[in-house]
Amino acid sequence: SQTIHQWPATLVQPVGSPLSLECTVEGTSNPNLYWYRQAAGRGLQLLFYSVGIGQISSEVPQNLSASRPQDRQFILSSKKLLLSDSGFYLCAWSVAAGPGDEQFFGPGTRLTVL
Amino acid sequence: AQSVTQLGSHVSVSEGALVLLRCNYSSSVPPYLFWYVQYPNQGLQLLLKYTTGATLVKGINGFEAEFKKSETSFHLTKPSAHMSDAAEYFCAVSRPSGGYQKVTFGTGTKLQVIP
């Protein structure tokens, strides 16, 4: 069966510090991968998606970046965090390109920027 | 373009009462519709989905939803609320876009179940 892991579970970082969040998927190959941010009362905002190794697309301009160094590994990074980067970050995967296929979500990372 | 509107950011029901969470969508192509549930500090879990075929869709934990094209709605219901149903519920619409699945989520409805 497939599983998705995210770490860390919680993170408190000062403004201006770097960020690295990791997501790994087990039990599937060549998944589509997604990073979402969830802010209170605003639903889920898609940040990045990837259809393959090294292929990253961004949905919104921001000071975050994403990388996919391996087929089942997805990393969210920042060189300098802003207060507005606080939120709940969710990684998800789906089988490739099927609009009727659901996305499977990881447990999330709660990021607080102080 | 596609969008999702969830009416009511908070809904309270008594234990044993009917649960009705409303979702209206907008889509320029035939929609694929989903309901997800999120428990505190956890990821989202799929409750049910509509792709094609039967418009009444049954999901996990006794939930169901009916796709009504004429009303552009996909409301979520459960006949009898249980304390364990207290969570946040997200409606979503999906369409293919450039090789990936573009999913637009609603802003969520928090369900409170009163004993």
Short mmCIF file of C-alpha atoms in Angstrom, two decimals:
data_model
loop_
_atom_site.label_atom_id
_atom_site.label_comp_id
_atom_site.label_asym_id
_atom_site.label_seq_id
_atom_site.Cartn_x
_atom_site.Cartn_y
_atom_site.Cartn_z
CA SER A 1 0.00 0.00 0.00
CA GLN A 2 1.02 3.59 -0.53
CA THR A 3 2.07 5.91 2.26
CA ILE A 4 3.19 9.51 2.35
CA HIS A 5 5.45 11.02 4.96
CA GLN A 6 6.20 14.61 5.87
CA TRP A 7 8.68 16.03 8.30
CA PRO A 8 9.05 17.78 10.51
CA ALA A 9 5.54 17.77 11.98
CA THR A 10 5.99 21.19 13.55
CA LEU A 11 8.55 23.90 13.08
CA VAL A 12 9.12 27.31 14.63
CA GLN A 13 11.54 29.51 12.73
CA PRO A 14 12.65 33.14 13.00
CA VAL A 15 12.02 35.59 10.18
CA GLY A 16 14.85 35.51 7.67
CA SER A 17 15.93 31.96 8.41
CA PRO A 18 16.00 29.20 5.75
CA LEU A 19 13.42 26.45 5.40
CA SER A 20 13.43 22.88 4.19
CA LEU A 21 10.37 20.64 4.38
CA GLU A 22 10.52 17.12 3.06
CA CYS A 23 7.89 14.79 1.66
CA THR A 24 8.37 11.20 0.58
CA VAL A 25 5.96 8.73 -0.95
CA GLU A 26 6.21 4.96 -0.70
CA GLY A 27 4.52 2.21 -2.64
CA THR A 28 4.01 3.94 -5.99
CA SER A 29 6.08 5.06 -8.96
CA ASN A 30 6.11 8.28 -10.95
CA PRO A 31 3.42 10.00 -8.91
CA ASN A 32 2.32 13.57 -9.43
CA LEU A 33 3.38 15.51 -6.35
CA TYR A 34 1.91 18.67 -4.87
CA TRP A 35 2.69 21.21 -2.16
CA TYR A 36 -0.25 23.09 -0.64
CA ARG A 37 -0.41 25.75 2.04
CA GLN A 38 -3.41 26.00 4.29
CA ALA A 39 -4.11 29.25 6.12
CA ALA A 40 -6.99 29.64 8.54
CA GLY A 41 -10.27 30.31 6.74
CA ARG A 42 -8.68 30.27 3.31
CA GLY A 43 -8.80 26.66 2.24
CA LEU A 44 -5.90 25.08 0.44
CA GLN A 45 -3.64 27.01 -1.90
CA LEU A 46 -1.62 25.04 -4.41
CA LEU A 47 2.00 26.19 -4.30
CA PHE A 48 3.87 23.75 -6.54
CA TYR A 49 3.26 20.61 -8.50
CA SER A 50 5.57 18.13 -10.18
CA VAL A 51 4.89 15.53 -12.86
CA GLY A 52 8.40 14.04 -12.79
CA ILE A 53 11.96 14.27 -11.46
CA GLY A 54 13.29 17.78 -11.84
CA GLN A 55 9.99 19.07 -13.23
CA ILE A 56 8.51 21.74 -11.01
CA SER A 57 5.72 24.18 -11.76
CA SER A 58 4.70 27.05 -9.55
CA GLU A 59 1.15 28.23 -9.15
CA VAL A 60 1.81 31.46 -7.29
CA PRO A 61 4.80 33.80 -7.07
CA GLN A 62 6.44 33.76 -3.66
CA ASN A 63 9.74 33.36 -1.88
CA LEU A 64 9.34 29.58 -1.69
CA SER A 65 10.82 27.03 -4.08
CA ALA A 66 10.41 23.31 -4.60
CA SER A 67 12.61 20.52 -5.87
CA ARG A 68 12.15 16.88 -6.78
CA PRO A 69 15.56 15.21 -6.62
CA GLN A 70 14.13 11.69 -6.69
CA ASP A 71 10.97 10.15 -8.07
CA ARG A 72 9.23 9.97 -4.72
CA GLN A 73 10.82 12.88 -2.88
CA PHE A 74 9.51 16.44 -2.89
CA ILE A 75 11.18 19.27 -1.00
CA LEU A 76 9.86 22.73 -0.18
CA SER A 77 12.47 25.38 0.56
CA SER A 78 13.02 29.01 1.29
CA LYS A 79 16.20 31.04 1.64
CA LYS A 80 14.61 33.64 3.92
CA LEU A 81 11.30 33.11 5.66
CA LEU A 82 8.68 35.83 5.97
CA LEU A 83 6.00 36.15 8.63
CA SER A 84 3.42 35.49 5.93
CA ASP A 85 4.95 32.05 5.31
CA SER A 86 3.37 30.75 8.51
CA GLY A 87 0.77 28.08 7.90
CA PHE A 88 0.06 24.40 7.57
CA TYR A 89 1.92 22.82 4.67
CA LEU A 90 0.53 19.73 3.05
CA CYS A 91 2.17 17.45 0.56
CA ALA A 92 0.00 15.27 -1.67
CA TRP A 93 0.38 12.75 -4.45
CA SER A 94 -1.84 11.37 -7.18
CA VAL A 95 -1.52 9.00 -10.08
CA ALA A 96 -0.52 10.81 -13.23
CA ALA A 97 -3.00 13.11 -14.93
CA GLY A 98 -6.29 11.47 -14.04
CA PRO A 99 -8.81 14.20 -13.21
CA GLY A 100 -11.05 11.74 -11.45
CA ASP A 101 -8.25 10.39 -9.30
CA GLU A 102 -8.09 11.67 -5.78
CA GLN A 103 -5.07 13.20 -4.16
CA PHE A 104 -3.59 11.51 -1.12
CA PHE A 105 -2.36 13.86 1.56
CA GLY A 106 0.44 13.64 4.05
CA PRO A 107 0.03 14.52 7.73
CA GLY A 108 1.26 18.09 7.21
CA THR A 109 3.85 20.42 8.74
CA ARG A 110 2.79 23.28 11.00
CA LEU A 111 5.19 26.18 10.36
CA THR A 112 5.26 29.21 12.62
CA VAL A 113 7.47 32.10 11.62
CA LEU A 114 8.22 34.53 14.45
CA ALA B 1 -11.87 28.22 -15.00
CA GLN B 2 -13.32 26.52 -11.98
CA SER B 3 -14.33 27.48 -8.48
CA VAL B 4 -15.99 26.06 -5.40
CA THR B 5 -18.20 27.83 -2.87
CA GLN B 6 -18.96 26.26 0.48
CA LEU B 7 -21.85 27.94 2.25
CA GLY B 8 -21.22 28.30 5.95
CA SER B 9 -17.75 28.22 7.41
CA HIS B 10 -19.16 26.69 10.62
CA VAL B 11 -22.08 24.31 11.01
CA SER B 12 -23.38 22.93 14.31
CA VAL B 13 -25.66 19.93 14.63
CA SER B 14 -26.85 17.83 17.52
CA GLU B 15 -25.66 14.25 17.83
CA GLY B 16 -28.09 12.08 15.87
CA ALA B 17 -29.32 14.94 13.68
CA LEU B 18 -29.00 15.28 9.93
CA VAL B 19 -25.74 16.69 8.62
CA LEU B 20 -25.96 18.89 5.51
CA LEU B 21 -22.88 20.66 4.20
CA ARG B 22 -23.40 22.75 1.09
CA CYS B 23 -21.14 23.01 -1.93
CA ASN B 24 -21.69 24.79 -5.22
CA TYR B 25 -19.19 24.65 -8.04
CA SER B 26 -18.38 26.40 -11.25
CA SER B 27 -16.62 24.61 -14.06
CA SER B 28 -16.24 25.17 -17.78
CA VAL B 29 -15.92 21.42 -18.40
CA PRO B 30 -17.77 18.43 -16.93
CA PRO B 31 -16.66 18.45 -13.30
CA TYR B 32 -15.01 15.86 -11.17
CA LEU B 33 -16.10 16.57 -7.61
CA PHE B 34 -14.71 15.52 -4.26
CA TRP B 35 -15.36 15.83 -0.56
CA TYR B 36 -12.44 15.57 1.82
CA VAL B 37 -12.39 15.55 5.62
CA GLN B 38 -9.65 16.96 7.82
CA TYR B 39 -9.26 16.23 11.51
CA PRO B 40 -7.26 18.71 13.61
CA ASN B 41 -3.58 18.90 12.67
CA GLN B 42 -3.90 16.13 10.12
CA GLY B 43 -3.92 15.84 6.37
CA LEU B 44 -7.02 15.52 4.24
CA GLN B 45 -8.78 12.21 3.69
CA LEU B 46 -11.11 11.45 0.82
CA LEU B 47 -14.75 10.93 1.82
CA LEU B 48 -16.23 10.43 -1.63
CA LYS B 49 -15.98 11.53 -5.24
CA TYR B 50 -18.12 11.96 -8.32
CA THR B 51 -16.66 11.31 -11.75
CA THR B 52 -19.36 9.99 -14.05
CA GLY B 53 -22.44 7.78 -13.81
CA ALA B 54 -24.72 7.63 -10.80
CA THR B 55 -25.30 11.08 -9.37
CA LEU B 56 -25.78 9.87 -5.80
CA VAL B 57 -22.40 8.93 -4.45
CA LYS B 58 -21.82 7.03 -1.24
CA GLY B 59 -18.64 7.44 0.74
CA ILE B 60 -17.01 6.36 3.95
CA ASN B 61 -18.42 6.84 7.45
CA GLY B 62 -22.03 6.95 6.21
CA PHE B 63 -21.66 10.12 4.14
CA GLU B 64 -23.17 10.62 0.72
CA ALA B 65 -23.43 13.43 -1.81
CA GLU B 66 -25.63 14.10 -4.80
CA PHE B 67 -24.39 15.72 -7.99
CA LYS B 68 -27.04 18.09 -9.35
CA LYS B 69 -25.93 19.57 -12.63
CA SER B 70 -28.91 21.90 -12.95
CA GLU B 71 -28.13 23.42 -9.56
CA THR B 72 -24.33 23.14 -9.91
CA SER B 73 -24.32 21.61 -6.45
CA PHE B 74 -22.66 18.72 -4.67
CA HIS B 75 -24.00 18.84 -1.12
CA LEU B 76 -22.73 16.40 1.50
CA THR B 77 -25.18 14.66 3.83
CA LYS B 78 -25.27 12.12 6.62
CA PRO B 79 -28.55 11.01 8.19
CA SER B 80 -27.32 10.90 11.78
CA ALA B 81 -24.35 12.83 13.14
CA HIS B 82 -21.85 11.16 15.40
CA MET B 83 -19.42 12.88 17.73
CA SER B 84 -16.56 11.52 15.66
CA ASP B 85 -17.83 13.49 12.63
CA ALA B 86 -16.57 16.74 14.17
CA ALA B 87 -13.95 17.92 11.68
CA GLU B 88 -13.42 20.30 8.78
CA TYR B 89 -14.86 19.34 5.41
CA PHE B 90 -13.61 20.51 2.04
CA CYS B 91 -15.39 20.35 -1.28
CA ALA B 92 -13.18 20.30 -4.37
CA VAL B 93 -13.45 20.30 -8.15
CA SER B 94 -10.85 18.89 -10.49
CA ARG B 95 -9.96 19.11 -14.16
CA PRO B 96 -6.97 18.04 -16.25
CA SER B 97 -4.46 20.80 -16.91
CA GLY B 98 -1.16 20.39 -18.69
CA GLY B 99 -0.47 16.85 -17.55
CA TYR B 100 -1.51 17.21 -13.96
CA GLN B 101 -4.72 17.33 -12.01
CA LYS B 102 -5.72 20.89 -11.16
CA VAL B 103 -7.83 20.77 -8.02
CA THR B 104 -9.61 23.79 -6.61
CA PHE B 105 -10.70 23.50 -2.99
CA GLY B 106 -13.40 25.37 -1.18
CA THR B 107 -12.58 27.29 1.97
CA GLY B 108 -13.92 24.54 4.18
CA THR B 109 -16.78 24.03 6.64
CA LYS B 110 -16.08 23.17 10.26
CA LEU B 111 -18.65 20.78 11.62
CA GLN B 112 -19.39 20.85 15.33
CA VAL B 113 -21.43 18.02 16.82
CA ILE B 114 -23.21 18.86 20.06
CA PRO B 115 -23.88 16.02 22.48
#
